[in-house]
Amino acid sequence: MTVHTDFSRNSERVGFYPGTFDPFTLGHLDIARRALAVVDRLVIGVALNPGKAPRLTSEERCAAITETFTAASIEKIAVAPFKALMVEAARAHGAQFVIRGLRSESDLASEMTMAAVNRRLAPELETLFFTAREEHRLISSSLVRELLAYGGDIRPYLPENIARRLLPNASERPT
């Protein structure tokens, strides 16, 4: 089967960047910014995974991510929750590309498997991989959650507005 995709000047290139984003890190922000150099519009899909117990609700995560991009004056971003199959959510948003970040060789191995399955489910979607910059390679949402659980400083790894939402001191949380 041949898939034809029109990337003429009148065609909007839409990327779909899925994740639970619990929390959305500086590494995620960097991947999203770099993806905007390749796509005309980026939809950040916040996955609703009932098997996980996120620190913030999906609504709070969406609001925090939107606030991050607004504060940085970054446009052409939409943030949307989803609980369908990722390829179905990407299609629903008119995406031609799935955006994924890679920090390590182990990320590459699991992401290649996921990309192959996604290609089988939705051959019209192309997965674009962005390698993490050196300063973000060690950042992961699970690392941030562990630091938070033990009282570690999470601020170096998160956009400021998201760190404020997660800090245990209620007076430091936004109202």
PDB file of C-alpha atoms in Angstrom:
ATOM      1  CA  MET A   1       0.000   0.000   0.000  1.00  0.00           C
ATOM      2  CA  THR A   2       1.291   3.441  -0.923  1.00  0.00           C
ATOM      3  CA  VAL A   3       0.445   6.349   1.332  1.00  0.00           C
ATOM      4  CA  HIS A   4       0.480   9.758  -0.320  1.00  0.00           C
ATOM      5  CA  THR A   5       0.859  12.770   1.903  1.00  0.00           C
ATOM      6  CA  ASP A   6       0.531  16.284   0.517  1.00  0.00           C
ATOM      7  CA  PHE A   7       3.081  18.609   2.059  1.00  0.00           C
ATOM      8  CA  SER A   8       2.491  21.522  -0.296  1.00  0.00           C
ATOM      9  CA  ARG A   9       2.737  25.076   0.971  1.00  0.00           C
ATOM     10  CA  ASN A  10      -1.009  25.151   1.628  1.00  0.00           C
ATOM     11  CA  SER A  11      -0.916  22.000   3.736  1.00  0.00           C
ATOM     12  CA  GLU A  12      -0.565  22.403   7.490  1.00  0.00           C
ATOM     13  CA  ARG A  13       1.955  20.020   9.043  1.00  0.00           C
ATOM     14  CA  VAL A  14       0.602  18.908  12.409  1.00  0.00           C
ATOM     15  CA  GLY A  15       2.607  17.042  15.020  1.00  0.00           C
ATOM     16  CA  PHE A  16       1.172  15.097  17.940  1.00  0.00           C
ATOM     17  CA  TYR A  17       3.429  14.857  21.009  1.00  0.00           C
ATOM     18  CA  PRO A  18       1.881  12.264  23.368  1.00  0.00           C
ATOM     19  CA  GLY A  19       2.777  11.518  26.967  1.00  0.00           C
ATOM     20  CA  THR A  20       1.475  11.423  30.497  1.00  0.00           C
ATOM     21  CA  PHE A  21       3.680  14.422  31.290  1.00  0.00           C
ATOM     22  CA  ASP A  22       3.562  13.732  35.022  1.00  0.00           C
ATOM     23  CA  PRO A  23       5.139  16.248  35.270  1.00  0.00           C
ATOM     24  CA  PHE A  24       6.034  18.138  32.080  1.00  0.00           C
ATOM     25  CA  THR A  25       9.814  18.678  32.329  1.00  0.00           C
ATOM     26  CA  LEU A  26      12.320  21.038  30.750  1.00  0.00           C
ATOM     27  CA  GLY A  27      13.258  18.106  28.507  1.00  0.00           C
ATOM     28  CA  HIS A  28       9.664  17.864  27.262  1.00  0.00           C
ATOM     29  CA  LEU A  29       9.630  21.627  26.700  1.00  0.00           C
ATOM     30  CA  ASP A  30      12.846  21.445  24.673  1.00  0.00           C
ATOM     31  CA  ILE A  31      11.506  18.629  22.455  1.00  0.00           C
ATOM     32  CA  ALA A  32       8.274  20.587  21.853  1.00  0.00           C
ATOM     33  CA  ARG A  33      10.176  23.766  20.931  1.00  0.00           C
ATOM     34  CA  ARG A  34      12.402  21.887  18.497  1.00  0.00           C
ATOM     35  CA  ALA A  35       9.421  20.070  16.973  1.00  0.00           C
ATOM     36  CA  LEU A  36       7.908  23.461  16.121  1.00  0.00           C
ATOM     37  CA  ALA A  37      10.805  23.976  13.709  1.00  0.00           C
ATOM     38  CA  VAL A  38       9.485  20.996  11.727  1.00  0.00           C
ATOM     39  CA  VAL A  39       5.697  21.257  12.099  1.00  0.00           C
ATOM     40  CA  ASP A  40       3.310  24.160  11.677  1.00  0.00           C
ATOM     41  CA  ARG A  41       1.236  23.235  14.714  1.00  0.00           C
ATOM     42  CA  LEU A  42       1.947  20.948  17.646  1.00  0.00           C
ATOM     43  CA  VAL A  43      -0.693  19.195  19.721  1.00  0.00           C
ATOM     44  CA  ILE A  44       0.571  18.024  23.085  1.00  0.00           C
ATOM     45  CA  GLY A  45      -1.552  15.025  23.951  1.00  0.00           C
ATOM     46  CA  VAL A  46      -1.829  14.445  27.689  1.00  0.00           C
ATOM     47  CA  ALA A  47      -2.576  10.762  28.162  1.00  0.00           C
ATOM     48  CA  LEU A  48      -5.136   9.711  30.726  1.00  0.00           C
ATOM     49  CA  ASN A  49      -3.750   6.461  32.077  1.00  0.00           C
ATOM     50  CA  PRO A  50      -6.011   4.968  34.766  1.00  0.00           C
ATOM     51  CA  GLY A  51      -3.175   2.592  35.730  1.00  0.00           C
ATOM     52  CA  LYS A  52      -1.069   5.498  36.997  1.00  0.00           C
ATOM     53  CA  ALA A  53      -1.753   7.816  39.904  1.00  0.00           C
ATOM     54  CA  PRO A  54      -0.488  11.177  38.625  1.00  0.00           C
ATOM     55  CA  ARG A  55       0.456  13.985  40.998  1.00  0.00           C
ATOM     56  CA  LEU A  56      -1.780  16.360  39.037  1.00  0.00           C
ATOM     57  CA  THR A  57      -5.110  15.644  37.356  1.00  0.00           C
ATOM     58  CA  SER A  58      -5.223  15.667  33.560  1.00  0.00           C
ATOM     59  CA  GLU A  59      -6.941  19.061  33.699  1.00  0.00           C
ATOM     60  CA  GLU A  60      -4.179  20.435  35.947  1.00  0.00           C
ATOM     61  CA  ARG A  61      -1.458  18.989  33.699  1.00  0.00           C
ATOM     62  CA  CYS A  62      -3.101  20.480  30.594  1.00  0.00           C
ATOM     63  CA  ALA A  63      -3.470  23.864  32.299  1.00  0.00           C
ATOM     64  CA  ALA A  64       0.135  23.819  33.537  1.00  0.00           C
ATOM     65  CA  ILE A  65       1.511  22.921  30.099  1.00  0.00           C
ATOM     66  CA  THR A  66      -0.618  25.597  28.418  1.00  0.00           C
ATOM     67  CA  GLU A  67       0.583  28.130  31.004  1.00  0.00           C
ATOM     68  CA  THR A  68       4.219  27.138  30.297  1.00  0.00           C
ATOM     69  CA  PHE A  69       3.894  27.915  26.585  1.00  0.00           C
ATOM     70  CA  THR A  70       1.886  31.076  27.168  1.00  0.00           C
ATOM     71  CA  ALA A  71       4.544  32.393  29.571  1.00  0.00           C
ATOM     72  CA  ALA A  72       7.239  31.671  26.971  1.00  0.00           C
ATOM     73  CA  SER A  73       5.159  33.365  24.214  1.00  0.00           C
ATOM     74  CA  ILE A  74       5.224  30.166  22.182  1.00  0.00           C
ATOM     75  CA  GLU A  75       2.300  29.884  19.805  1.00  0.00           C
ATOM     76  CA  LYS A  76       1.060  27.166  17.479  1.00  0.00           C
ATOM     77  CA  ILE A  77       0.625  24.795  20.424  1.00  0.00           C
ATOM     78  CA  ALA A  78      -2.548  23.082  21.566  1.00  0.00           C
ATOM     79  CA  VAL A  79      -2.799  20.921  24.673  1.00  0.00           C
ATOM     80  CA  ALA A  80      -5.452  18.209  24.786  1.00  0.00           C
ATOM     81  CA  PRO A  81      -6.164  15.238  27.047  1.00  0.00           C
ATOM     82  CA  PHE A  82      -6.770  11.850  25.438  1.00  0.00           C
ATOM     83  CA  LYS A  83      -7.644   8.357  26.583  1.00  0.00           C
ATOM     84  CA  ALA A  84      -8.011   6.649  23.224  1.00  0.00           C
ATOM     85  CA  LEU A  85      -5.363   4.755  21.343  1.00  0.00           C
ATOM     86  CA  MET A  86      -2.587   7.272  20.648  1.00  0.00           C
ATOM     87  CA  VAL A  87      -2.882   6.914  16.858  1.00  0.00           C
ATOM     88  CA  GLU A  88      -6.623   7.605  17.076  1.00  0.00           C
ATOM     89  CA  ALA A  89      -5.972  10.757  19.111  1.00  0.00           C
ATOM     90  CA  ALA A  90      -3.330  11.877  16.600  1.00  0.00           C
ATOM     91  CA  ARG A  91      -5.751  11.314  13.725  1.00  0.00           C
ATOM     92  CA  ALA A  92      -8.510  13.202  15.562  1.00  0.00           C
ATOM     93  CA  HIS A  93      -6.196  16.236  15.694  1.00  0.00           C
ATOM     94  CA  GLY A  94      -5.255  15.971  12.015  1.00  0.00           C
ATOM     95  CA  ALA A  95      -1.646  15.030  12.735  1.00  0.00           C
ATOM     96  CA  GLN A  96       0.734  13.641  10.150  1.00  0.00           C
ATOM     97  CA  PHE A  97       3.594  13.240  12.626  1.00  0.00           C
ATOM     98  CA  VAL A  98       4.069  11.696  16.047  1.00  0.00           C
ATOM     99  CA  ILE A  99       6.790  13.459  18.033  1.00  0.00           C
ATOM    100  CA  ARG A 100       8.937  11.437  20.435  1.00  0.00           C
ATOM    101  CA  GLY A 101      11.992  12.288  22.499  1.00  0.00           C
ATOM    102  CA  LEU A 102      14.978   9.996  23.048  1.00  0.00           C
ATOM    103  CA  ARG A 103      17.307  10.277  26.033  1.00  0.00           C
ATOM    104  CA  SER A 104      19.192   6.995  25.796  1.00  0.00           C
ATOM    105  CA  GLU A 105      19.689   3.752  23.909  1.00  0.00           C
ATOM    106  CA  SER A 106      17.049   2.084  26.058  1.00  0.00           C
ATOM    107  CA  ASP A 107      14.573   4.800  25.028  1.00  0.00           C
ATOM    108  CA  LEU A 108      15.451   4.102  21.406  1.00  0.00           C
ATOM    109  CA  ALA A 109      14.763   0.373  21.753  1.00  0.00           C
ATOM    110  CA  SER A 110      11.315   0.842  23.285  1.00  0.00           C
ATOM    111  CA  GLU A 111      10.410   3.769  21.008  1.00  0.00           C
ATOM    112  CA  MET A 112      11.347   1.803  17.870  1.00  0.00           C
ATOM    113  CA  THR A 113       8.963  -0.971  18.922  1.00  0.00           C
ATOM    114  CA  MET A 114       6.200   1.545  19.589  1.00  0.00           C
ATOM    115  CA  ALA A 115       6.834   3.289  16.245  1.00  0.00           C
ATOM    116  CA  ALA A 116       6.601  -0.034  14.398  1.00  0.00           C
ATOM    117  CA  VAL A 117       3.260  -0.874  16.047  1.00  0.00           C
ATOM    118  CA  ASN A 118       1.960   2.640  15.380  1.00  0.00           C
ATOM    119  CA  ARG A 119       3.011   2.390  11.715  1.00  0.00           C
ATOM    120  CA  ARG A 120       1.060  -0.833  11.403  1.00  0.00           C
ATOM    121  CA  LEU A 121      -2.016   0.775  13.012  1.00  0.00           C
ATOM    122  CA  ALA A 122      -1.724   4.097  11.184  1.00  0.00           C
ATOM    123  CA  PRO A 123       0.627   3.978   8.179  1.00  0.00           C
ATOM    124  CA  GLU A 124      -0.138   7.616   7.363  1.00  0.00           C
ATOM    125  CA  LEU A 125       1.534   8.780  10.606  1.00  0.00           C
ATOM    126  CA  GLU A 126       5.282   9.234  10.579  1.00  0.00           C
ATOM    127  CA  THR A 127       7.203   9.141  13.866  1.00  0.00           C
ATOM    128  CA  LEU A 128       9.848  11.846  14.288  1.00  0.00           C
ATOM    129  CA  PHE A 129      12.495  11.285  16.945  1.00  0.00           C
ATOM    130  CA  PHE A 130      14.305  14.144  18.648  1.00  0.00           C
ATOM    131  CA  THR A 131      17.337  13.321  20.744  1.00  0.00           C
ATOM    132  CA  ALA A 132      17.540  15.034  24.100  1.00  0.00           C
ATOM    133  CA  ARG A 133      20.096  17.772  24.494  1.00  0.00           C
ATOM    134  CA  GLU A 134      22.955  16.964  26.865  1.00  0.00           C
ATOM    135  CA  GLU A 135      21.549  19.135  29.656  1.00  0.00           C
ATOM    136  CA  HIS A 136      18.236  17.256  29.560  1.00  0.00           C
ATOM    137  CA  ARG A 137      19.379  13.642  29.097  1.00  0.00           C
ATOM    138  CA  LEU A 138      19.063  12.724  32.758  1.00  0.00           C
ATOM    139  CA  ILE A 139      15.698  14.380  33.299  1.00  0.00           C
ATOM    140  CA  SER A 140      12.669  12.124  33.509  1.00  0.00           C
ATOM    141  CA  SER A 141       9.251  12.565  35.020  1.00  0.00           C
ATOM    142  CA  SER A 142       9.842   9.543  37.259  1.00  0.00           C
ATOM    143  CA  LEU A 143      13.087  11.097  38.573  1.00  0.00           C
ATOM    144  CA  VAL A 144      11.214  14.313  39.364  1.00  0.00           C
ATOM    145  CA  ARG A 145       8.453  12.385  41.159  1.00  0.00           C
ATOM    146  CA  GLU A 146      11.035  10.521  43.241  1.00  0.00           C
ATOM    147  CA  LEU A 147      12.863  13.735  44.141  1.00  0.00           C
ATOM    148  CA  LEU A 148       9.548  15.270  45.121  1.00  0.00           C
ATOM    149  CA  ALA A 149       8.643  12.280  47.309  1.00  0.00           C
ATOM    150  CA  TYR A 150      11.911  12.622  49.254  1.00  0.00           C
ATOM    151  CA  GLY A 151      11.955  16.406  49.493  1.00  0.00           C
ATOM    152  CA  GLY A 152      14.592  16.967  46.805  1.00  0.00           C
ATOM    153  CA  ASP A 153      14.843  20.127  44.750  1.00  0.00           C
ATOM    154  CA  ILE A 154      12.773  19.660  41.587  1.00  0.00           C
ATOM    155  CA  ARG A 155      13.128  23.228  40.321  1.00  0.00           C
ATOM    156  CA  PRO A 156      16.184  22.615  38.078  1.00  0.00           C
ATOM    157  CA  TYR A 157      14.193  20.083  36.038  1.00  0.00           C
ATOM    158  CA  LEU A 158      10.836  21.776  35.518  1.00  0.00           C
ATOM    159  CA  PRO A 159       9.392  24.967  34.093  1.00  0.00           C
ATOM    160  CA  GLU A 160       8.934  27.361  37.028  1.00  0.00           C
ATOM    161  CA  ASN A 161       5.138  27.361  36.931  1.00  0.00           C
ATOM    162  CA  ILE A 162       4.998  23.562  37.095  1.00  0.00           C
ATOM    163  CA  ALA A 163       7.503  23.360  39.951  1.00  0.00           C
ATOM    164  CA  ARG A 164       5.327  25.814  41.911  1.00  0.00           C
ATOM    165  CA  ARG A 165       2.285  23.583  41.408  1.00  0.00           C
ATOM    166  CA  LEU A 166       4.121  20.556  42.758  1.00  0.00           C
ATOM    167  CA  LEU A 167       5.994  22.020  45.703  1.00  0.00           C
ATOM    168  CA  PRO A 168       4.633  20.639  48.983  1.00  0.00           C
ATOM    169  CA  ASN A 169       4.373  24.057  50.614  1.00  0.00           C
ATOM    170  CA  ALA A 170       0.800  25.137  49.860  1.00  0.00           C
ATOM    171  CA  SER A 171       1.779  28.839  50.092  1.00  0.00           C
ATOM    172  CA  GLU A 172       4.059  28.336  47.093  1.00  0.00           C
ATOM    173  CA  ARG A 173       1.269  26.858  44.926  1.00  0.00           C
ATOM    174  CA  PRO A 174      -0.515  29.146  42.471  1.00  0.00           C
ATOM    175  CA  THR A 175      -4.008  30.217  43.380  1.00  0.00           C
TER     176      THR A 175
END
